[in-house]
PDB file of C-alpha atoms and ligand atoms in Angstrom:
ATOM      1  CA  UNK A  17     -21.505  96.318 -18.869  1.00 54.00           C
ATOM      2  CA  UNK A  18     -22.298  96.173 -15.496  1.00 64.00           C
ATOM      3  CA  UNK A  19     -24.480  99.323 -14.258  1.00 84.00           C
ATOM      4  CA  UNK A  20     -22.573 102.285 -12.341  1.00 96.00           C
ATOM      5  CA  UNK A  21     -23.161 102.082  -8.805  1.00 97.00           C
ATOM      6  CA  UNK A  22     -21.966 104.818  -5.943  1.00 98.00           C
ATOM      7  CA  UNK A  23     -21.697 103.676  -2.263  1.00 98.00           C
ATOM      8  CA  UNK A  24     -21.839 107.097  -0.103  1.00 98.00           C
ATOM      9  CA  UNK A  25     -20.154 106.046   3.991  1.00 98.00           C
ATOM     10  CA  UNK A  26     -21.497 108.548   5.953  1.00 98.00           C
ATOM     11  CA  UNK A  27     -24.799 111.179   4.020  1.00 98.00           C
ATOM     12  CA  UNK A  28     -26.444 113.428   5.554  1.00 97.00           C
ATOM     13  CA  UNK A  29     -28.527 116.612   4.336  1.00 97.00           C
ATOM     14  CA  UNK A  30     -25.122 118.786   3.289  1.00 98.00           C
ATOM     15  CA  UNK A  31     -22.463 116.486   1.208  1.00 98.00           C
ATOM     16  CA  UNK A  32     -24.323 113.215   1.052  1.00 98.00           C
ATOM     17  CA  UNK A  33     -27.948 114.654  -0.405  1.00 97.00           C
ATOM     18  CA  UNK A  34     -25.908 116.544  -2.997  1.00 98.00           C
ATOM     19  CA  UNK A  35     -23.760 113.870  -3.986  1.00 98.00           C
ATOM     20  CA  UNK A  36     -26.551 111.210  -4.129  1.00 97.00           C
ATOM     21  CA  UNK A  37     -28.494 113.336  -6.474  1.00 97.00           C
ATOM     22  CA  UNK A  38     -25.884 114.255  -8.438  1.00 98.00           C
ATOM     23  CA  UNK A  39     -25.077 110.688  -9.588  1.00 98.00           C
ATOM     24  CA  UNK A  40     -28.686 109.514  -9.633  1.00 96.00           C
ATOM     25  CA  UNK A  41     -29.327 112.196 -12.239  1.00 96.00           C
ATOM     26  CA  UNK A  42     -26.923 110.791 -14.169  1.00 97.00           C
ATOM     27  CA  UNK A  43     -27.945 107.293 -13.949  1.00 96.00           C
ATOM     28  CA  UNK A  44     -26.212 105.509 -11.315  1.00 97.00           C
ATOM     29  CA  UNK A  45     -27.758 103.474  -8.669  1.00 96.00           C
ATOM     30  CA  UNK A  46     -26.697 104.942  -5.066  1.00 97.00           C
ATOM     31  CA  UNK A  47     -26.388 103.552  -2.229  1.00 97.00           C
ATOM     32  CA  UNK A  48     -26.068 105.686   1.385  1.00 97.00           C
ATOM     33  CA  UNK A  49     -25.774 105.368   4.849  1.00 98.00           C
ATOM     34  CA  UNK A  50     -25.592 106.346   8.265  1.00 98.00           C
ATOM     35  CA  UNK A  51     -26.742 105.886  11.717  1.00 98.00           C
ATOM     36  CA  UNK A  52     -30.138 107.405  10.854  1.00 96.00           C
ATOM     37  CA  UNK A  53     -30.384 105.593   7.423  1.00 93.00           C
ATOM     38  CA  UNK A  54     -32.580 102.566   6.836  1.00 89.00           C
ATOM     39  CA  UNK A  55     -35.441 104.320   5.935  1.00 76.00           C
ATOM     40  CA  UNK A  56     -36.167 104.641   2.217  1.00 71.00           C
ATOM     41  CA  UNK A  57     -35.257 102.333  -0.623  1.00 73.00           C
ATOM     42  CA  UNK A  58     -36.556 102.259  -4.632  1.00 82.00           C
ATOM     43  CA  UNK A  59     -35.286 100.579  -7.538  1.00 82.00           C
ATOM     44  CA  UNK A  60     -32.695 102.976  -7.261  1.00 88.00           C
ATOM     45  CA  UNK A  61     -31.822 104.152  -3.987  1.00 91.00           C
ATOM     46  CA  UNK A  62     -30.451 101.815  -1.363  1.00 96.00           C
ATOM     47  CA  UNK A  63     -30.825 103.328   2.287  1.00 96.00           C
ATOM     48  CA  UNK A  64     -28.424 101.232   4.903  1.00 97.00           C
ATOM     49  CA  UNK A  65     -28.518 101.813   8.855  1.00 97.00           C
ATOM     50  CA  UNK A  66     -25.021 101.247   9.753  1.00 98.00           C
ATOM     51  CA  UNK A  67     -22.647 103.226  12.544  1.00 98.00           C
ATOM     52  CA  UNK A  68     -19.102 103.361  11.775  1.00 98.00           C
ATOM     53  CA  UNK A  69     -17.232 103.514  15.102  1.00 98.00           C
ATOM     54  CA  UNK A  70     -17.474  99.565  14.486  1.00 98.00           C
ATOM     55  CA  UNK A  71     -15.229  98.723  11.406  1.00 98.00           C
ATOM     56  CA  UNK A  72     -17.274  95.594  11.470  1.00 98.00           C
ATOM     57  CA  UNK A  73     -20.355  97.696  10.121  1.00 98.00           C
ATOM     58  CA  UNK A  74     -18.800  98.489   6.954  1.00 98.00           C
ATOM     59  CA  UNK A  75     -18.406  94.452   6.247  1.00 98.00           C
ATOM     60  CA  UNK A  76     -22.180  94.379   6.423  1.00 97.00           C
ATOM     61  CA  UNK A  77     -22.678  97.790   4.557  1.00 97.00           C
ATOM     62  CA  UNK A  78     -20.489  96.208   1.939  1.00 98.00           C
ATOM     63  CA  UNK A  79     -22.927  93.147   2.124  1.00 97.00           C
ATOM     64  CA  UNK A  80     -25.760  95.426   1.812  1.00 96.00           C
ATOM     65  CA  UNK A  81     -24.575  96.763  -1.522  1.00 96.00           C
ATOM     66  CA  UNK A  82     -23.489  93.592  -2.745  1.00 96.00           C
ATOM     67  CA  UNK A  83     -25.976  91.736  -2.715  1.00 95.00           C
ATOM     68  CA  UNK A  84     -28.455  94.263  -3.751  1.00 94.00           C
ATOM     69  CA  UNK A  85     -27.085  95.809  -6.924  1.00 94.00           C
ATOM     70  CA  UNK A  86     -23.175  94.157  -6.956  1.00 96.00           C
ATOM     71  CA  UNK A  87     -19.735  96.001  -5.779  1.00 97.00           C
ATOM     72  CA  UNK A  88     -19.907  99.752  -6.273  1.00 98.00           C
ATOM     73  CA  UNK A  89     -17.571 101.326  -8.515  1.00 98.00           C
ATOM     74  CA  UNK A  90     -17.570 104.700  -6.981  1.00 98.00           C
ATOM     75  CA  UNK A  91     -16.844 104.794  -2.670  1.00 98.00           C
ATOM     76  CA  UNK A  92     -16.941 108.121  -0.962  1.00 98.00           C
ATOM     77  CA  UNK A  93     -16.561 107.680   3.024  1.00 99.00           C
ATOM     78  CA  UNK A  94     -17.735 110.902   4.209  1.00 98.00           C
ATOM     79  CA  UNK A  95     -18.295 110.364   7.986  1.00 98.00           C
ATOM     80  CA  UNK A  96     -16.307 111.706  10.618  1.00 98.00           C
ATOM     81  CA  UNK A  97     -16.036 112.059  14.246  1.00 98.00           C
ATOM     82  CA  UNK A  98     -14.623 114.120  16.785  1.00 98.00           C
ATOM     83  CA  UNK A  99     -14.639 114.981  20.457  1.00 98.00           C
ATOM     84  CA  UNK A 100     -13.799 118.939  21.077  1.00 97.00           C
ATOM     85  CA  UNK A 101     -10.931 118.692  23.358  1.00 95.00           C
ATOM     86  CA  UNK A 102     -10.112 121.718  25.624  1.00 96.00           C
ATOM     87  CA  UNK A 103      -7.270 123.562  23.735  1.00 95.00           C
ATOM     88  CA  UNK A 104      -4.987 123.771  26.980  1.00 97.00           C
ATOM     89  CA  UNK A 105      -5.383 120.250  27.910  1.00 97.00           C
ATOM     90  CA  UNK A 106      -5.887 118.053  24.862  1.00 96.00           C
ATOM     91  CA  UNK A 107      -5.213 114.920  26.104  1.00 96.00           C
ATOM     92  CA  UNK A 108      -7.818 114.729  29.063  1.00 97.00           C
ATOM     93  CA  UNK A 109     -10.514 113.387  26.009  1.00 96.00           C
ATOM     94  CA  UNK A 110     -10.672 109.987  27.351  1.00 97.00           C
ATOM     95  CA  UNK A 111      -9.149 106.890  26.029  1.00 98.00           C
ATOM     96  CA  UNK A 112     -12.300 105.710  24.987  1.00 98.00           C
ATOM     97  CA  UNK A 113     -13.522 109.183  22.960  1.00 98.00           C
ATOM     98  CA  UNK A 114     -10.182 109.042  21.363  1.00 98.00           C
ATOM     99  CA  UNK A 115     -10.788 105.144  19.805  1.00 98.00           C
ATOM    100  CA  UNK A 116     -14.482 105.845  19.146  1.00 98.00           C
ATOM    101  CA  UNK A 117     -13.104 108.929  16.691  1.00 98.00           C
ATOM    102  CA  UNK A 118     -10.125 106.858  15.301  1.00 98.00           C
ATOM    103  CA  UNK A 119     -12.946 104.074  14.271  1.00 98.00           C
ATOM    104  CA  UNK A 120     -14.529 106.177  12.427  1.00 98.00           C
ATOM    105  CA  UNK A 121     -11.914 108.505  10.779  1.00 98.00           C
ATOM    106  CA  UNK A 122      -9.601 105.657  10.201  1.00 98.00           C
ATOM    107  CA  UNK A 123     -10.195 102.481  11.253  1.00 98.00           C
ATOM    108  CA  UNK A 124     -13.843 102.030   9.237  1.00 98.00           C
ATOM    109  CA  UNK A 125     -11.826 103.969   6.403  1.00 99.00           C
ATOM    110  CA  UNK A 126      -9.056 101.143   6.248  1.00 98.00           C
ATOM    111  CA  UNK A 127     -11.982  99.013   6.342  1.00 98.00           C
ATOM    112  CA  UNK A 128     -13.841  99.989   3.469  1.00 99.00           C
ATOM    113  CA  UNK A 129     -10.875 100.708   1.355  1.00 99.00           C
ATOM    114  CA  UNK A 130     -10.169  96.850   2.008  1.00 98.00           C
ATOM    115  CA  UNK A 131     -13.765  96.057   0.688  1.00 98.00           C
ATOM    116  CA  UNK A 132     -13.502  98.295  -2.219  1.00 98.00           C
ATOM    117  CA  UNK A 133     -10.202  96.761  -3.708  1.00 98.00           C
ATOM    118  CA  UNK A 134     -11.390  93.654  -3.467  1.00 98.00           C
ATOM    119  CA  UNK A 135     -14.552  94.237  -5.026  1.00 97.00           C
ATOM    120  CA  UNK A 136     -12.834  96.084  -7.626  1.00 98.00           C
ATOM    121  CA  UNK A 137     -10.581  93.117  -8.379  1.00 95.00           C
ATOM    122  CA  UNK A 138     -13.714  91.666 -10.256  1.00 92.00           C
ATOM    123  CA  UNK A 139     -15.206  95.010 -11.833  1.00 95.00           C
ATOM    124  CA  UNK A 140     -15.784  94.990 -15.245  1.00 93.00           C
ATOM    125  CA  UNK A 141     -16.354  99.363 -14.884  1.00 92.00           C
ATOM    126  CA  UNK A 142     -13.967 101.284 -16.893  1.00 88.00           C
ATOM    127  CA  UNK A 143     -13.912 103.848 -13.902  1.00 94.00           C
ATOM    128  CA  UNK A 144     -13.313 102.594 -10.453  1.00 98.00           C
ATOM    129  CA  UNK A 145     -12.494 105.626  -7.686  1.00 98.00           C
ATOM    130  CA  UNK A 146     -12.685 106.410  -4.064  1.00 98.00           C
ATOM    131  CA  UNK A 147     -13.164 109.951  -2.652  1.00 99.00           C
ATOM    132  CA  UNK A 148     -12.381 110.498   0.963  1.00 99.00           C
ATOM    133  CA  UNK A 149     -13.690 113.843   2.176  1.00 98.00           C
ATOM    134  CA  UNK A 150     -10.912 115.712   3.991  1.00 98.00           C
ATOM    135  CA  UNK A 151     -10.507 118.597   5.184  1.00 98.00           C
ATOM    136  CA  UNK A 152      -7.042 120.658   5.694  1.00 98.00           C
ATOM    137  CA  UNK A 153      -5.690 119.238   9.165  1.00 98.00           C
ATOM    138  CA  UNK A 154      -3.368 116.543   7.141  1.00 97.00           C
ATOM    139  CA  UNK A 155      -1.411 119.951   6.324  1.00 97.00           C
ATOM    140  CA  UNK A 156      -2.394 122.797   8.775  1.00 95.00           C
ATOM    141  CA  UNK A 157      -0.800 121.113  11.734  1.00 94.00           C
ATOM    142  CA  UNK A 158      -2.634 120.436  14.867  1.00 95.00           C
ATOM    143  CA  UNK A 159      -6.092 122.604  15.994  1.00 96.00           C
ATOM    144  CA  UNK A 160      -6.138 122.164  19.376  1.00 94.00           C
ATOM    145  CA  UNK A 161      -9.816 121.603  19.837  1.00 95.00           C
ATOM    146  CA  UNK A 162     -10.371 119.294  17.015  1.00 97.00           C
ATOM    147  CA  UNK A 163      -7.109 117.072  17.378  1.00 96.00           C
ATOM    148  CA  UNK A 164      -8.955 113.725  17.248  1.00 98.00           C
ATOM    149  CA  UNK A 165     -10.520 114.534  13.791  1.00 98.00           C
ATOM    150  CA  UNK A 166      -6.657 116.098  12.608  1.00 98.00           C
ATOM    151  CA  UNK A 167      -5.257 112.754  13.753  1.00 98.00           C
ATOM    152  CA  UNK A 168      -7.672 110.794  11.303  1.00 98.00           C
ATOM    153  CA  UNK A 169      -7.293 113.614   8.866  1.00 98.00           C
ATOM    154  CA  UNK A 170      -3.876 112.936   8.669  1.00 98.00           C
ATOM    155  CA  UNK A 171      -3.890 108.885   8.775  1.00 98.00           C
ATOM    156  CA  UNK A 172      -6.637 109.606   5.887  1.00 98.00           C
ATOM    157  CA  UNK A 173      -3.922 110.870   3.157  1.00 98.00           C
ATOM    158  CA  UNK A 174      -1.708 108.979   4.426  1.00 98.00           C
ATOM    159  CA  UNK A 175      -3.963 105.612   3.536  1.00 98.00           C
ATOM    160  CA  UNK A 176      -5.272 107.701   0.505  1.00 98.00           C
ATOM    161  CA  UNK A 177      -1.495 108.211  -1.027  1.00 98.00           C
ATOM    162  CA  UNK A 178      -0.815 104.166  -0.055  1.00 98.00           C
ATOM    163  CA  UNK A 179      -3.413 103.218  -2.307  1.00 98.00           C
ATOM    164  CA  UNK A 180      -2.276 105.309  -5.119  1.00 98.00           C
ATOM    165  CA  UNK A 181       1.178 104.055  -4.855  1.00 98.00           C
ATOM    166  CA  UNK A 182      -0.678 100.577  -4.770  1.00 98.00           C
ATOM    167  CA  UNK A 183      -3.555 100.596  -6.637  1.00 98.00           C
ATOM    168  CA  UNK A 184      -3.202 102.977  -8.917  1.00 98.00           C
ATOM    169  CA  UNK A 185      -0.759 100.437 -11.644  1.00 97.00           C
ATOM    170  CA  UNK A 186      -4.353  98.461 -11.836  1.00 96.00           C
ATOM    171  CA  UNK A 187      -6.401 101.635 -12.704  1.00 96.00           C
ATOM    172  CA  UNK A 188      -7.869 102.009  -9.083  1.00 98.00           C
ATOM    173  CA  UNK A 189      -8.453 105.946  -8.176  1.00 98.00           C
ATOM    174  CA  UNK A 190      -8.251 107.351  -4.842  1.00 98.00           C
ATOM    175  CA  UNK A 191      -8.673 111.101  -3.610  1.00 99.00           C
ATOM    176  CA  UNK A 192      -8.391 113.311  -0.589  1.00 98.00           C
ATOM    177  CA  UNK A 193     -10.567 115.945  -1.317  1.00 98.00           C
ATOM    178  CA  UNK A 194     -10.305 118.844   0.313  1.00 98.00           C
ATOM    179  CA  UNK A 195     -12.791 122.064  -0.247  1.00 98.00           C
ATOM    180  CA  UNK A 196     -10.890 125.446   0.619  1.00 98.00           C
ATOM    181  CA  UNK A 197     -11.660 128.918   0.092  1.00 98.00           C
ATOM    182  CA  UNK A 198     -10.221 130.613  -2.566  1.00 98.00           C
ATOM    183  CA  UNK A 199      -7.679 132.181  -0.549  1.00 97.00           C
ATOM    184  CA  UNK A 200      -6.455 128.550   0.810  1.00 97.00           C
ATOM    185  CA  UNK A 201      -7.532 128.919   3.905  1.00 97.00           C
ATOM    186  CA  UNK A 202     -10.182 126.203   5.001  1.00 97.00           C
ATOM    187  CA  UNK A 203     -13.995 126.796   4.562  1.00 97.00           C
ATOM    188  CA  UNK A 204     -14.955 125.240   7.860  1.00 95.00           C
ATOM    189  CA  UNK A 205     -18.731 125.270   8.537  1.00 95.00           C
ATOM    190  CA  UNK A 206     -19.169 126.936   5.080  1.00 97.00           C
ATOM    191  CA  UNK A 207     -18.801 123.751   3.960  1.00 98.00           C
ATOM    192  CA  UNK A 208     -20.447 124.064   0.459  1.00 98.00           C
ATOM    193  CA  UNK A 209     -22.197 119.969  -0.555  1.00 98.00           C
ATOM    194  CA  UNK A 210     -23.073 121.050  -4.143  1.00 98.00           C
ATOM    195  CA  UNK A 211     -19.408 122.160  -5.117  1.00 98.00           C
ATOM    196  CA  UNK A 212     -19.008 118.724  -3.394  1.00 98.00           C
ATOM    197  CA  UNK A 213     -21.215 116.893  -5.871  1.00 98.00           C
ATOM    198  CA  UNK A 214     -20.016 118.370  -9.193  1.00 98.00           C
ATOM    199  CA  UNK A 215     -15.894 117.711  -8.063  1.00 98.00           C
ATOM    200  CA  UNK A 216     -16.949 114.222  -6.880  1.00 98.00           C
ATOM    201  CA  UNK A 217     -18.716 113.588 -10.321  1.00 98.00           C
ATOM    202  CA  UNK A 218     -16.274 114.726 -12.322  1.00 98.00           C
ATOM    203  CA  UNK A 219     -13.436 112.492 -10.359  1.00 98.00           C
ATOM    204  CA  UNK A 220     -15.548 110.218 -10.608  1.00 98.00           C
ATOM    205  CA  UNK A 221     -16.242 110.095 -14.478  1.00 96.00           C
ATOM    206  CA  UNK A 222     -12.448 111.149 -15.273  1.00 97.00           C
ATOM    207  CA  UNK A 223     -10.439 107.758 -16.551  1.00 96.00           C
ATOM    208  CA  UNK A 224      -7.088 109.142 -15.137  1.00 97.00           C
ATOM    209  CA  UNK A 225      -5.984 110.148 -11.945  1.00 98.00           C
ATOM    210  CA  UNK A 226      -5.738 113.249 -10.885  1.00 98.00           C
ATOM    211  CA  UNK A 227      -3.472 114.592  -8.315  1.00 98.00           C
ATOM    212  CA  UNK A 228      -4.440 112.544  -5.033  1.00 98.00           C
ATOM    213  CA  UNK A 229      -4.396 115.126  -2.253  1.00 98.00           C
ATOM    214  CA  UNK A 230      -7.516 117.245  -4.351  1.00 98.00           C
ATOM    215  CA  UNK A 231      -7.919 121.037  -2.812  1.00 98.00           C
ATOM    216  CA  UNK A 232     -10.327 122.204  -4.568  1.00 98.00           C
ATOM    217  CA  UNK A 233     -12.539 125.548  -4.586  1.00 98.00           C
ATOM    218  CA  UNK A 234     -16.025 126.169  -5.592  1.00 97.00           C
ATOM    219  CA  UNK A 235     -16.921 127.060  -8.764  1.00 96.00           C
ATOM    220  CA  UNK A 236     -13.002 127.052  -9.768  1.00 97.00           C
ATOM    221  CA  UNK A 237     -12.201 122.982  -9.029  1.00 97.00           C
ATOM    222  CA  UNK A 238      -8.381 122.078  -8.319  1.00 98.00           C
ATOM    223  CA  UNK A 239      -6.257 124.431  -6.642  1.00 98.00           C
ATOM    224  CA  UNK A 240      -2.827 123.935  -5.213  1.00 97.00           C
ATOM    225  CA  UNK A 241      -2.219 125.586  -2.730  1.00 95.00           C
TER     226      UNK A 241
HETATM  227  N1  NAP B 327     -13.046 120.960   3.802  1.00 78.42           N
HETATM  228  C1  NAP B 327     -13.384 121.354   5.041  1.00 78.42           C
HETATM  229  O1  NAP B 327     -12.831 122.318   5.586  1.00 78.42           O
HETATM  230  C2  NAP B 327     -14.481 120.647   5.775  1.00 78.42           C
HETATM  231  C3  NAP B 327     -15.360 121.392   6.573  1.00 78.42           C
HETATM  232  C4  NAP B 327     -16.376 120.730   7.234  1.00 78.42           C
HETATM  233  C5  NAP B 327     -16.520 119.339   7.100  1.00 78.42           C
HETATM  234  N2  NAP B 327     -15.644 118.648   6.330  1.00 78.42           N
HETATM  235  C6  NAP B 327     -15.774 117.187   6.208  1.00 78.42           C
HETATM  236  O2  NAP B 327     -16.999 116.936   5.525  1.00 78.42           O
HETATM  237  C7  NAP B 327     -17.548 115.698   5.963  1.00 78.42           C
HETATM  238  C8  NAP B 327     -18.971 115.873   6.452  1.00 78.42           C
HETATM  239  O3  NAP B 327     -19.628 116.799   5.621  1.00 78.42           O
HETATM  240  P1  NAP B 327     -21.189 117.148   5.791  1.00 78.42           P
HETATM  241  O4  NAP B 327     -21.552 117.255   7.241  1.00 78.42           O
HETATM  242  O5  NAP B 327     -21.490 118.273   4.864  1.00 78.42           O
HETATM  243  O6  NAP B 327     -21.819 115.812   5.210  1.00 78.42           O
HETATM  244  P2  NAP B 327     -23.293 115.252   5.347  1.00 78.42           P
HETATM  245  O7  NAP B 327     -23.441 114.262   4.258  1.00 78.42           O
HETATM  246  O8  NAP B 327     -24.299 116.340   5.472  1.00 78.42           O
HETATM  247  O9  NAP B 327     -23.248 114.514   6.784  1.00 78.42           O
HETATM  248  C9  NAP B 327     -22.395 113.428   7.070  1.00 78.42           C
HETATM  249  C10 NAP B 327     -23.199 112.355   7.770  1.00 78.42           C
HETATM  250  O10 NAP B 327     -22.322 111.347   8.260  1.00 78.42           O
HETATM  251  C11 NAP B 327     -23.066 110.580   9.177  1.00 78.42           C
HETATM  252  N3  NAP B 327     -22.204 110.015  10.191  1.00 78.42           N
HETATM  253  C12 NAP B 327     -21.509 110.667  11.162  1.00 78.42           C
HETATM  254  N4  NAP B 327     -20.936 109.803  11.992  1.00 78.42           N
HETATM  255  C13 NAP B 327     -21.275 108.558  11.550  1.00 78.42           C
HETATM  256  C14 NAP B 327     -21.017 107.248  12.014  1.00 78.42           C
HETATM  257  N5  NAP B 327     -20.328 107.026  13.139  1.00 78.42           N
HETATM  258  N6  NAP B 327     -21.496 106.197  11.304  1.00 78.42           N
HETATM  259  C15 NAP B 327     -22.244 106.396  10.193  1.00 78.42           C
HETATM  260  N7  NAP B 327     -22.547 107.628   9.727  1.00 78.42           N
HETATM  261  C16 NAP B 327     -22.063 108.686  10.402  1.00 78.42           C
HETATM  262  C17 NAP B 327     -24.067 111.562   9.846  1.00 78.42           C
HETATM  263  O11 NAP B 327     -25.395 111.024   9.759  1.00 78.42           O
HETATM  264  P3  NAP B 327     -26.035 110.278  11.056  1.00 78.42           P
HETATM  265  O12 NAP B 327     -25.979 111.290  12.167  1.00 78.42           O
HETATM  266  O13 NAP B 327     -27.407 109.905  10.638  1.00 78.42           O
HETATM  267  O14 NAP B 327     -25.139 109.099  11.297  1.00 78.42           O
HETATM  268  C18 NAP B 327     -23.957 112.836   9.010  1.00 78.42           C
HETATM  269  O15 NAP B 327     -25.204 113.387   8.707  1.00 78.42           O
HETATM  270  C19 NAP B 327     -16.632 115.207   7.083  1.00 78.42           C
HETATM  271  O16 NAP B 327     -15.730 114.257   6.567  1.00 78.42           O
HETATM  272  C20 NAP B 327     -15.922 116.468   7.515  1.00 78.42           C
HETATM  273  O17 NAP B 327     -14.666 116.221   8.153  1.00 78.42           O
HETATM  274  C21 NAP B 327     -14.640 119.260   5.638  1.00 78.42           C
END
């Protein structure tokens, strides 16, 4: 059987450390990147430059992956962009900061969705899923300040819930997680990457899926709210 292999879009020190140890404790060979990325790379640790306001970097990320190791059978895209927007005048972000934050909340997403299915079609892995890290702007409604990361938010589930209406007759997984407080409300900069790692893993290891659209709080795991 082919070995398990997780593809992390977007790690840094919070989500991305914690998730990349997670699943190299437990034997899979991971794969990260970001802009800073690059660096390091062992046996089992693949470290990819790549910047995803150009869909076109994902292709090559993809590549990366591919050729080293084979297609992963575990894709979280955890980058995001925004530009804070001045809450009484939203729409003087320029065109420009606008597309730059759509590339990388959604357009790179559709992109590496694309290269995930397709890899998948020729997976032997009993578990193939994708985690998308969300946050709650595809239900709160619009933040003012941070409308460029609520319109990818939202265009996130709504790719997220596609796939699972696609995919999902083939055994394909797909989630929009979402950490919350336990009260519902949104945990912001509290933002906890270990309760991250441990819902990720087990969504990850989990032969069904689970309800899509994933709130979950720490040290409790799904919650509807
Ligand atoms: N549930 C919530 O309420 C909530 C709260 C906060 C955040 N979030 C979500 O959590 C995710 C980030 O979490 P985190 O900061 O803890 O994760 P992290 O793994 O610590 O950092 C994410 C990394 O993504 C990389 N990145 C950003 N833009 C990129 C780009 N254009 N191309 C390639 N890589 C890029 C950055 O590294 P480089 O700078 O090296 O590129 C950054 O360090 C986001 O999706 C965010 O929306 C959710």
């Amino acid at each position: 059987m082919a070995a398990n292999i997780a593809f992390i879009l977007g790690a840094g020190p919070n989500i991305g450390q914690h998730v990349a140890k997670k699943f190299a404790a437990n034997g899979y060979k991971v794969a990260v990147s970001s802009r800073s990325g690059g660096s390091s790379t062992s046996d089992d640790v693949l470290s990819i430059k790549a910047d995803f306001t150009d869909p076109q970097t994902v292709v090559s990320a993809f590549k990366q992956v591919r050729d080293t190791w084979g297609d992963p059978n575990v894709v979280i895209y955890n980058a995001a962009g925004v530009h804070f927007a001045p809450p009484t005048d939203v729409f003087s972000i320029p065109s420009q900061a606008f597309e730059q934050d759509l590339s990388i909340n959604v357009s790179s997403l559709y992109t590496a969705l694309q290269e995930t299915v397709a890899g998948w079609k020729n997976l032997s892995s009993p578990s193939k899923v994708f985690i998308f890290t969300g946050n709650a702007l595809n239900t709160s409604g619009a933040i003012a300040p941070l409308f460029t990361l609520g319109v990818g938010k939202s265009a996130a589930a709504h790719l997220i819930d596609a796939a699972v209406k696609s995919y999902g007759p083939q055994g394909f997984k797909f989630y929009y997680a979402d950490e919350r407080n336990a009260d519902g409300s949104p945990v912001g900069n509290s933002i906890d990457g270990r309760a991250h790692a441990e819902t990720y893993f087990q969504l990850a290891e989990d032969l069904e899926q689970r309800t899509w659209d994933y709130t979950f709080v720490k040290l409790k795991g799904f919650t509807k709210f």
